[in-house]
Tab-separated table of C-alpha atoms and ligand atoms in Angstrom:
chain	number	residue	atom	x	y	z
G	1	MET	CA	-243.453	75.255	52.443
G	2	ALA	CA	-244.438	75.858	48.818
G	3	ASP	CA	-243.416	78.997	46.984
G	4	PRO	CA	-246.456	81.179	47.626
G	5	VAL	CA	-246.984	82.171	44.010
G	6	GLN	CA	-245.776	79.203	42.031
G	7	PRO	CA	-248.638	78.387	39.618
G	8	ALA	CA	-249.966	74.985	40.659
G	9	THR	CA	-250.087	73.802	37.050
G	10	ALA	CA	-246.911	75.457	35.753
G	11	GLY	CA	-245.521	73.534	32.814
G	12	ARG	CA	-248.072	70.728	33.219
G	13	GLN	CA	-251.346	72.232	32.026
G	14	VAL	CA	-252.737	70.385	29.050
G	15	ARG	CA	-256.069	72.156	28.644
G	16	ARG	CA	-256.892	75.826	29.235
G	17	VAL	CA	-259.560	76.184	31.909
G	18	GLY	CA	-262.157	78.904	32.545
G	19	ILE	CA	-265.259	79.721	34.560
G	20	ALA	CA	-268.560	78.700	32.957
G	21	GLY	CA	-270.853	79.769	35.807
G	22	LEU	CA	-270.936	81.709	39.059
G	23	GLY	CA	-273.468	81.723	41.890
G	24	ARG	CA	-273.975	82.995	45.421
G	25	TYR	CA	-276.550	82.751	48.150
G	26	VAL	CA	-276.881	84.376	51.543
G	27	PRO	CA	-279.640	83.648	54.093
G	28	GLU	CA	-282.346	86.261	54.579
G	29	LYS	CA	-281.867	86.875	58.296
G	30	VAL	CA	-279.693	89.942	58.986
G	31	LEU	CA	-277.776	90.307	62.266
G	32	THR	CA	-276.700	93.927	62.709
G	33	ASN	CA	-274.043	95.390	64.963
G	34	GLN	CA	-276.888	96.863	67.018
G	35	ASP	CA	-278.300	93.349	67.493
G	36	LEU	CA	-274.872	92.212	68.741
G	37	GLU	CA	-274.747	95.102	71.215
G	38	LYS	CA	-277.588	93.302	73.018
G	39	LEU	CA	-275.652	90.016	73.200
G	40	VAL	CA	-272.095	91.028	74.143
G	41	ASP	CA	-270.239	94.072	75.451
G	42	THR	CA	-269.529	95.743	72.108
G	43	SER	CA	-270.654	98.722	70.029
G	44	ASP	CA	-271.473	99.457	66.426
G	45	GLU	CA	-268.730	102.089	66.468
G	46	TRP	CA	-266.050	99.608	67.685
G	47	ILE	CA	-266.998	96.948	65.139
G	48	VAL	CA	-267.161	99.376	62.186
G	49	GLN	CA	-263.880	101.085	63.109
G	50	ARG	CA	-261.938	97.848	63.702
G	51	THR	CA	-263.442	95.688	60.944
G	52	GLY	CA	-265.680	97.632	58.524
G	53	ILE	CA	-268.504	95.144	59.235
G	54	ARG	CA	-272.029	96.550	59.681
G	55	GLU	CA	-274.139	93.406	59.407
G	56	ARG	CA	-273.918	89.716	58.576
G	57	ARG	CA	-276.373	86.995	57.471
G	58	ILE	CA	-277.457	84.111	59.690
G	59	ALA	CA	-278.918	80.795	58.491
G	60	ALA	CA	-282.498	79.988	59.575
G	61	ASP	CA	-282.979	77.071	61.972
G	62	ASP	CA	-283.972	74.761	59.120
G	63	GLN	CA	-280.997	75.749	56.931
G	64	PHE	CA	-277.696	73.854	56.951
G	65	THR	CA	-274.497	74.317	54.997
G	66	SER	CA	-275.863	72.098	52.215
G	67	THR	CA	-279.054	74.195	52.003
G	68	LEU	CA	-277.027	77.330	51.333
G	69	ALA	CA	-274.655	75.501	48.990
G	70	ILE	CA	-277.538	74.162	46.894
G	71	GLU	CA	-278.900	77.669	46.258
G	72	ALA	CA	-275.498	79.022	45.203
G	73	ALA	CA	-274.868	75.968	43.008
G	74	LYS	CA	-278.260	76.313	41.291
G	75	GLN	CA	-277.429	79.896	40.377
G	76	ALA	CA	-274.027	78.825	39.001
G	77	LEU	CA	-275.661	76.045	36.952
G	78	ASP	CA	-278.169	78.552	35.601
G	79	ASP	CA	-275.369	80.965	34.738
G	80	ALA	CA	-273.537	78.170	32.898
G	81	GLY	CA	-276.693	76.983	31.107
G	82	MET	CA	-275.997	73.536	32.558
G	83	LYS	CA	-278.073	70.833	34.266
G	84	GLY	CA	-277.019	69.115	37.484
G	85	GLU	CA	-276.799	65.746	35.730
G	86	GLU	CA	-274.071	67.146	33.461
G	87	LEU	CA	-271.710	67.707	36.394
G	88	GLU	CA	-268.855	65.243	36.673
G	89	LEU	CA	-267.375	66.315	40.004
G	90	VAL	CA	-268.789	68.229	42.988
G	91	LEU	CA	-266.403	69.741	45.551
G	92	CYS	CA	-267.582	71.483	48.696
G	93	ALA	CA	-265.149	73.693	50.596
G	94	THR	CA	-266.360	74.028	54.179
G	95	VAL	CA	-265.398	73.706	57.844
G	96	THR	CA	-269.029	73.673	58.949
G	97	GLY	CA	-270.402	70.773	56.910
G	98	ASP	CA	-273.854	69.409	57.763
G	99	GLN	CA	-272.115	66.629	59.753
G	100	PRO	CA	-268.487	65.501	60.196
G	101	PHE	CA	-269.353	62.797	57.663
G	102	PRO	CA	-270.652	61.958	55.127
G	103	SER	CA	-269.399	64.856	53.050
G	104	THR	CA	-271.694	67.795	52.382
G	105	ALA	CA	-270.749	67.365	48.705
G	106	CYS	CA	-272.709	64.079	48.658
G	107	ARG	CA	-275.876	65.810	49.872
G	108	LEU	CA	-275.259	68.651	47.430
G	109	GLY	CA	-274.807	66.271	44.484
G	110	LEU	CA	-278.027	64.433	45.342
G	111	GLU	CA	-280.093	67.629	45.603
G	112	LEU	CA	-278.684	68.954	42.298
G	113	GLY	CA	-279.451	65.723	40.441
G	114	ALA	CA	-275.725	65.265	39.793
G	115	LYS	CA	-276.192	61.525	39.378
G	116	ASN	CA	-273.153	61.185	37.125
G	117	ALA	CA	-270.759	62.991	39.458
G	118	GLY	CA	-268.388	62.055	42.260
G	119	GLY	CA	-267.701	64.455	45.079
G	120	PHE	CA	-265.999	65.248	48.345
G	121	ASP	CA	-265.359	68.064	50.818
G	122	ILE	CA	-262.225	70.150	51.283
G	123	ALA	CA	-261.491	71.688	54.694
G	124	GLY	CA	-259.300	74.677	53.912
G	125	ALA	CA	-261.097	77.131	56.217
G	126	CYS	CA	-261.023	80.669	54.765
G	127	SER	CA	-258.762	79.490	51.911
G	128	GLY	CA	-261.085	76.571	51.131
G	129	PHE	CA	-262.636	77.888	47.923
G	130	VAL	CA	-259.256	78.922	46.500
G	131	PHE	CA	-257.804	75.485	47.333
G	132	ALA	CA	-260.822	73.506	46.042
G	133	SER	CA	-260.847	75.583	42.859
G	134	GLN	CA	-257.249	74.599	42.153
G	135	VAL	CA	-258.110	70.920	42.637
G	136	ALA	CA	-261.019	71.375	40.211
G	137	ILE	CA	-259.013	73.385	37.690
G	138	ASN	CA	-256.198	70.848	37.630
G	139	MET	CA	-258.745	68.048	37.147
G	140	VAL	CA	-260.149	69.891	34.126
G	141	ALA	CA	-256.694	70.914	32.850
G	142	SER	CA	-255.543	67.280	32.943
G	143	GLY	CA	-258.516	66.133	30.891
G	144	ALA	CA	-259.825	63.885	33.686
G	145	TYR	CA	-263.053	65.900	34.101
G	146	SER	CA	-264.724	68.620	32.029
G	147	LYS	CA	-267.518	70.013	34.230
G	148	VAL	CA	-266.599	70.560	37.865
G	149	LEU	CA	-268.646	72.418	40.464
G	150	VAL	CA	-266.892	74.038	43.432
G	151	VAL	CA	-268.962	75.476	46.261
G	152	GLY	CA	-267.627	77.363	49.273
G	153	ALA	CA	-270.319	77.245	51.960
G	154	GLU	CA	-270.413	77.893	55.687
G	155	VAL	CA	-272.870	78.169	58.550
G	156	LEU	CA	-270.360	79.663	60.961
G	157	SER	CA	-273.114	80.952	63.251
G	158	ARG	CA	-273.453	77.359	64.565
G	159	ILE	CA	-269.840	77.315	65.816
G	160	LEU	CA	-269.680	80.911	67.057
G	161	ASP	CA	-269.784	81.680	70.754
G	162	TYR	CA	-272.267	84.522	71.148
G	163	GLN	CA	-270.728	85.142	74.585
G	164	ASP	CA	-267.306	85.861	73.041
G	165	ARG	CA	-267.077	89.376	71.597
G	166	ASN	CA	-263.626	88.609	70.122
G	167	THR	CA	-265.134	86.300	67.511
G	168	CYS	CA	-268.923	86.548	67.237
G	169	VAL	CA	-268.926	90.017	65.674
G	170	LEU	CA	-266.655	89.009	62.784
G	171	PHE	CA	-268.369	86.127	61.010
G	172	GLY	CA	-271.505	85.279	59.041
G	173	ASP	CA	-273.155	82.568	56.914
G	174	GLY	CA	-273.366	82.159	53.138
G	175	ALA	CA	-272.347	80.220	50.038
G	176	GLY	CA	-270.755	80.878	46.661
G	177	ALA	CA	-270.152	78.630	43.673
G	178	ALA	CA	-268.160	78.355	40.458
G	179	ILE	CA	-268.257	75.838	37.609
G	180	TYR	CA	-264.973	75.134	35.854
G	181	THR	CA	-264.825	73.806	32.283
G	182	PRO	CA	-262.357	73.890	29.393
G	183	LEU	CA	-261.909	77.509	28.270
G	184	GLU	CA	-263.537	76.965	24.878
G	185	VAL	CA	-266.785	76.140	26.740
G	186	ALA	CA	-266.407	78.692	29.553
G	187	LYS	CA	-265.261	81.589	27.360
G	188	ARG	CA	-264.263	83.709	30.385
G	189	GLY	CA	-262.099	83.735	33.471
G	190	GLU	CA	-259.080	81.762	32.227
G	191	PHE	CA	-257.015	80.301	35.064
G	192	ILE	CA	-253.427	81.437	34.738
G	193	GLY	CA	-251.953	80.791	38.190
G	194	GLY	CA	-252.514	79.834	41.771
G	195	SER	CA	-250.896	78.716	44.982
G	196	ILE	CA	-251.530	76.648	48.099
G	197	SER	CA	-249.330	77.291	51.144
G	198	MET	CA	-249.332	76.520	54.838
G	199	GLU	CA	-247.424	76.850	58.065
G	200	GLY	CA	-248.719	74.451	60.688
G	201	GLY	CA	-248.856	74.452	64.457
G	202	ALA	CA	-251.398	77.241	64.731
G	203	GLU	CA	-254.172	75.377	66.551
G	204	ASP	CA	-254.161	77.936	69.363
G	205	ILE	CA	-254.480	80.932	67.014
G	206	LEU	CA	-257.609	80.139	65.031
G	207	ALA	CA	-259.528	76.904	65.502
G	208	GLN	CA	-262.624	75.014	66.553
G	209	PRO	CA	-260.789	72.825	69.078
G	210	GLY	CA	-263.602	70.461	70.124
G	211	GLY	CA	-265.313	67.630	68.273
G	212	GLY	CA	-262.327	66.019	66.553
G	213	SER	CA	-259.995	63.235	67.706
G	214	ARG	CA	-257.935	65.660	69.798
G	215	PHE	CA	-260.772	66.878	72.016
G	216	PRO	CA	-263.738	64.602	71.276
G	217	ALA	CA	-267.141	65.635	72.535
G	218	SER	CA	-267.390	65.125	76.297
G	219	PRO	CA	-269.043	66.908	79.215
G	220	GLU	CA	-265.666	68.613	79.771
G	221	SER	CA	-265.323	69.803	76.162
G	222	ILE	CA	-268.800	71.280	76.366
G	223	GLU	CA	-268.123	72.922	79.713
G	224	LYS	CA	-264.947	74.499	78.291
G	225	ARG	CA	-266.888	75.657	75.215
G	226	LEU	CA	-264.372	73.894	72.963
G	227	HIS	CA	-266.932	73.358	70.195
G	228	PHE	CA	-266.945	77.074	69.498
G	229	MET	CA	-264.386	78.953	67.423
G	230	LYS	CA	-261.380	80.344	69.317
G	231	MET	CA	-259.127	83.055	67.943
G	232	GLY	CA	-256.112	85.167	68.840
G	233	GLY	CA	-257.137	88.268	66.885
G	234	THR	CA	-253.881	90.209	66.847
G	235	LYS	CA	-251.780	87.262	65.619
G	236	VAL	CA	-254.303	86.535	62.873
G	237	PHE	CA	-254.342	90.206	61.892
G	238	ARG	CA	-250.548	90.328	61.447
G	239	PHE	CA	-250.462	86.999	59.592
G	240	ALA	CA	-253.249	88.065	57.219
G	241	VAL	CA	-251.637	91.386	56.300
G	242	ARG	CA	-248.245	89.700	55.749
G	243	VAL	CA	-249.433	86.890	53.448
G	244	PHE	CA	-252.040	88.990	51.616
G	245	ALA	CA	-249.449	91.684	50.826
G	246	GLY	CA	-246.909	88.997	49.857
G	247	LEU	CA	-249.279	87.358	47.366
G	248	VAL	CA	-250.221	90.672	45.726
G	249	ARG	CA	-246.572	91.780	45.581
G	250	LYS	CA	-245.489	88.605	43.746
G	251	VAL	CA	-248.283	88.957	41.167
G	252	VAL	CA	-247.387	92.629	40.624
G	253	GLU	CA	-243.718	91.665	40.160
G	254	GLN	CA	-244.661	89.000	37.631
G	255	TYR	CA	-247.342	90.814	35.606
G	256	GLY	CA	-247.154	94.510	36.542
G	257	ALA	CA	-249.756	96.469	38.520
G	258	ASP	CA	-251.426	97.799	35.350
G	259	GLU	CA	-252.485	94.277	34.387
G	260	ILE	CA	-254.628	93.854	37.512
G	261	GLY	CA	-258.291	94.641	36.837
G	262	VAL	CA	-259.692	93.715	40.237
G	263	ILE	CA	-258.544	92.129	43.493
G	264	ILE	CA	-261.208	90.018	45.191
G	265	PRO	CA	-259.616	89.020	48.503
G	266	HIS	CA	-260.988	86.831	51.243
G	267	GLN	CA	-263.416	89.223	52.929
G	268	VAL	CA	-261.658	89.142	56.259
G	269	ASN	CA	-261.677	92.641	57.698
G	270	GLN	CA	-261.564	96.015	55.942
G	271	ARG	CA	-258.558	97.131	58.013
G	272	ILE	CA	-256.553	94.040	57.055
G	273	ILE	CA	-257.347	94.687	53.379
G	274	GLU	CA	-256.416	98.386	53.677
G	275	SER	CA	-253.159	97.642	55.529
G	276	ALA	CA	-252.079	95.081	52.922
G	277	MET	CA	-252.936	97.385	50.007
G	278	GLU	CA	-250.993	100.174	51.682
G	279	GLN	CA	-247.960	97.877	52.065
G	280	VAL	CA	-247.942	97.089	48.353
G	281	ASP	CA	-248.703	100.712	47.469
G	282	LEU	CA	-251.821	99.975	45.416
G	283	PRO	CA	-255.088	101.954	45.532
G	284	MET	CA	-258.097	100.571	47.418
G	285	ASP	CA	-260.319	101.109	44.369
G	286	LEU	CA	-258.689	98.004	42.844
G	287	VAL	CA	-260.341	95.936	45.596
G	288	PHE	CA	-263.866	94.543	45.576
G	289	SER	CA	-265.243	94.364	49.107
G	290	ASN	CA	-268.631	93.397	50.530
G	291	ILE	CA	-267.419	92.865	54.100
G	292	ASP	CA	-269.776	95.578	55.414
G	293	ARG	CA	-272.821	93.436	54.499
G	294	TYR	CA	-271.708	89.871	55.222
G	295	GLY	CA	-268.701	89.877	57.559
G	296	ASN	CA	-266.257	87.000	57.148
G	297	THR	CA	-267.981	83.923	55.688
G	298	SER	CA	-264.798	81.804	55.525
G	299	ALA	CA	-264.806	79.495	52.459
G	300	ALA	CA	-267.878	81.277	51.083
G	301	SER	CA	-266.376	84.751	51.116
G	302	VAL	CA	-264.327	84.684	47.891
G	303	PRO	CA	-267.008	83.056	45.687
G	304	ILE	CA	-269.789	85.315	47.028
G	305	ALA	CA	-267.603	88.345	46.276
G	306	LEU	CA	-266.612	86.890	42.893
G	307	ARG	CA	-270.222	86.664	41.743
G	308	GLU	CA	-271.047	90.102	43.165
G	309	ALA	CA	-267.986	91.684	41.508
G	310	TYR	CA	-269.081	90.078	38.232
G	311	ASP	CA	-272.638	91.429	38.626
G	312	ALA	CA	-271.217	94.874	39.452
G	313	GLY	CA	-269.290	94.889	36.162
G	314	ARG	CA	-265.893	94.819	37.903
G	315	MET	CA	-264.316	92.260	35.537
G	316	GLU	CA	-262.434	93.945	32.700
G	317	LYS	CA	-261.921	91.959	29.519
G	318	GLY	CA	-258.289	90.862	29.225
G	319	LYS	CA	-257.337	92.026	32.755
G	320	LEU	CA	-256.333	89.946	35.756
G	321	VAL	CA	-258.707	88.922	38.539
G	322	LEU	CA	-256.655	88.170	41.656
G	323	MET	CA	-258.171	86.288	44.592
G	324	PRO	CA	-255.880	85.997	47.639
G	325	ALA	CA	-257.218	83.983	50.578
G	326	PHE	CA	-255.796	83.164	54.013
G	327	GLY	CA	-256.907	81.798	57.350
G	328	ALA	CA	-256.799	78.928	59.833
G	329	GLY	CA	-253.941	76.483	59.528
G	330	MET	CA	-252.361	78.853	59.079
G	331	ALA	CA	-252.956	78.370	55.378
G	332	TRP	CA	-253.127	80.687	52.416
G	333	GLY	CA	-253.099	80.809	48.635
G	334	HIS	CA	-254.447	82.577	45.593
G	335	LEU	CA	-256.251	82.149	42.315
G	336	LEU	CA	-255.325	84.242	39.310
G	337	LEU	CA	-257.636	84.475	36.306
G	338	ARG	CA	-257.490	86.495	33.096
G	339	TRP	CA	-260.980	87.706	32.264
B	1	COA	C1	-260.292	91.101	66.337
B	1	COA	C2	-259.769	92.451	65.880
B	1	COA	C3	-260.867	93.152	65.096
B	1	COA	C4	-259.399	93.281	67.088
B	1	COA	O1	-258.906	94.508	66.632
B	1	COA	P1	-257.623	95.157	67.303
B	1	COA	O2	-257.356	96.433	66.619
B	1	COA	O3	-256.569	94.092	67.298
B	1	COA	O4	-258.151	95.407	68.722
B	1	COA	P2	-257.380	96.194	69.842
B	1	COA	O5	-256.050	95.566	70.076
B	1	COA	O6	-257.397	97.634	69.500
B	1	COA	O7	-258.322	95.965	71.027
B	1	COA	C5	-258.409	94.731	71.650
B	1	COA	C6	-259.366	94.970	72.772
B	1	COA	O8	-260.677	95.056	72.195
B	1	COA	C7	-261.506	94.164	72.871
B	1	COA	N1	-262.509	93.667	71.948
B	1	COA	C8	-262.437	92.567	71.200
B	1	COA	N2	-263.571	92.419	70.514
B	1	COA	C9	-264.361	93.445	70.842
B	1	COA	C10	-265.647	93.818	70.456
B	1	COA	N3	-266.368	93.094	69.580
B	1	COA	N4	-266.170	94.961	70.969
B	1	COA	C11	-265.473	95.686	71.839
B	1	COA	N5	-264.234	95.371	72.260
B	1	COA	C12	-263.690	94.264	71.753
B	1	COA	C13	-260.595	93.073	73.386
B	1	COA	O9	-261.186	92.410	74.466
B	1	COA	C14	-259.385	93.857	73.778
B	1	COA	O10	-259.662	94.411	75.034
B	1	COA	P3	-258.503	94.495	76.172
B	1	COA	O11	-257.443	95.363	75.556
B	1	COA	O12	-259.212	95.092	77.331
B	1	COA	O13	-258.057	93.095	76.371
B	1	COA	C15	-258.526	92.264	64.976
B	1	COA	O14	-257.466	91.769	65.727
B	1	COA	C16	-258.759	91.380	63.805
B	1	COA	O15	-259.542	91.678	62.928
B	1	COA	N6	-258.050	90.258	63.715
B	1	COA	C17	-258.216	89.335	62.630
B	1	COA	C18	-259.392	88.476	62.897
B	1	COA	C19	-259.852	87.739	61.694
B	1	COA	O16	-260.156	88.338	60.705
B	1	COA	N7	-259.934	86.399	61.766
B	1	COA	C20	-260.331	85.566	60.714
B	1	COA	C21	-259.202	85.374	59.773
B	1	COA	S1	-259.624	84.288	58.486
């Protein structure tokens, strides 16, 4: 297992890399806790107390993961003052791509007019955007590419079991995007560190078991509802608090708490965020959270929050922006920028 806070590019970075553009998109349809009360045996009070979630967004029938990704990417291109054809690489972090293959990135590239780009998907679940960003950043740092789009996008509502109160209340749909370029072009958000870690063998803790080579689609897999997400909530809760607190602690040890301007964690659950912040003895006002409005949107959660934190004026010039993410795998990692 990799050291959880070893910068992925330590000692090897040849170009400084920053963020040239940010974007986010969430579907219009709102599913409230009250709506869920009509579907499963739950209550607004239970959901708010245990998770901090009040509502989440749900893709319309004619929207797919690529549809959401395109909107977020367009906003990021706009923010960067860039045209789709300028992109050199398009990465899509998702576990709910339009289809198992081809990659959603290929559809995304086509719709954006990214005719000079290559692209592929990265399946890192809730850590997907943080992982894909490090691939992109290292591509730019090495000099191989100069304009790389990373989108985290999910339509989780299509793999949620709205008969299972353990999972269906927690998740929502959305997309967020970032464009990475050399720092002299981007002029903000310099990448200074990151990590990608995993411990395997957790298929029974958080997974969509059906549809792959292990449990291919069959009448039996459908009958057992294996194509829906399954989760052992308590185990995930403990794992998330442990790795989230560990990532923050290492960054504090390395840079000092005063250097941190804002923490934008994977928007997993308000109680997980509060427990981790309590463990590292840092105030909650350092954290940007939008979990009450969107729930957990997996790979989309960090980039949606990143753009919203930016719009809310939460980035402080010269201070650190820390993005810890964690989820299925189990896998986790972080991105560390200096704004
Ligand atoms: C799911 C989670 C909110 C449950 O909270 P919790 O504090 O562990 O719940 P408790 O142990 O107090 O209660 C569990 C009970 O609540 C019930 N419950 C689960 N979901 C419920 C819901 N939506 N409404 C009402 N009751 C619910 C369970 O069936 C269980 O009942 P039982 O004791 O009769 O079996 C919490 O474990 C969690 O957030 N885990 C992490 C999940 C996550 O974020 N996953 C994605 C990571 S990327």
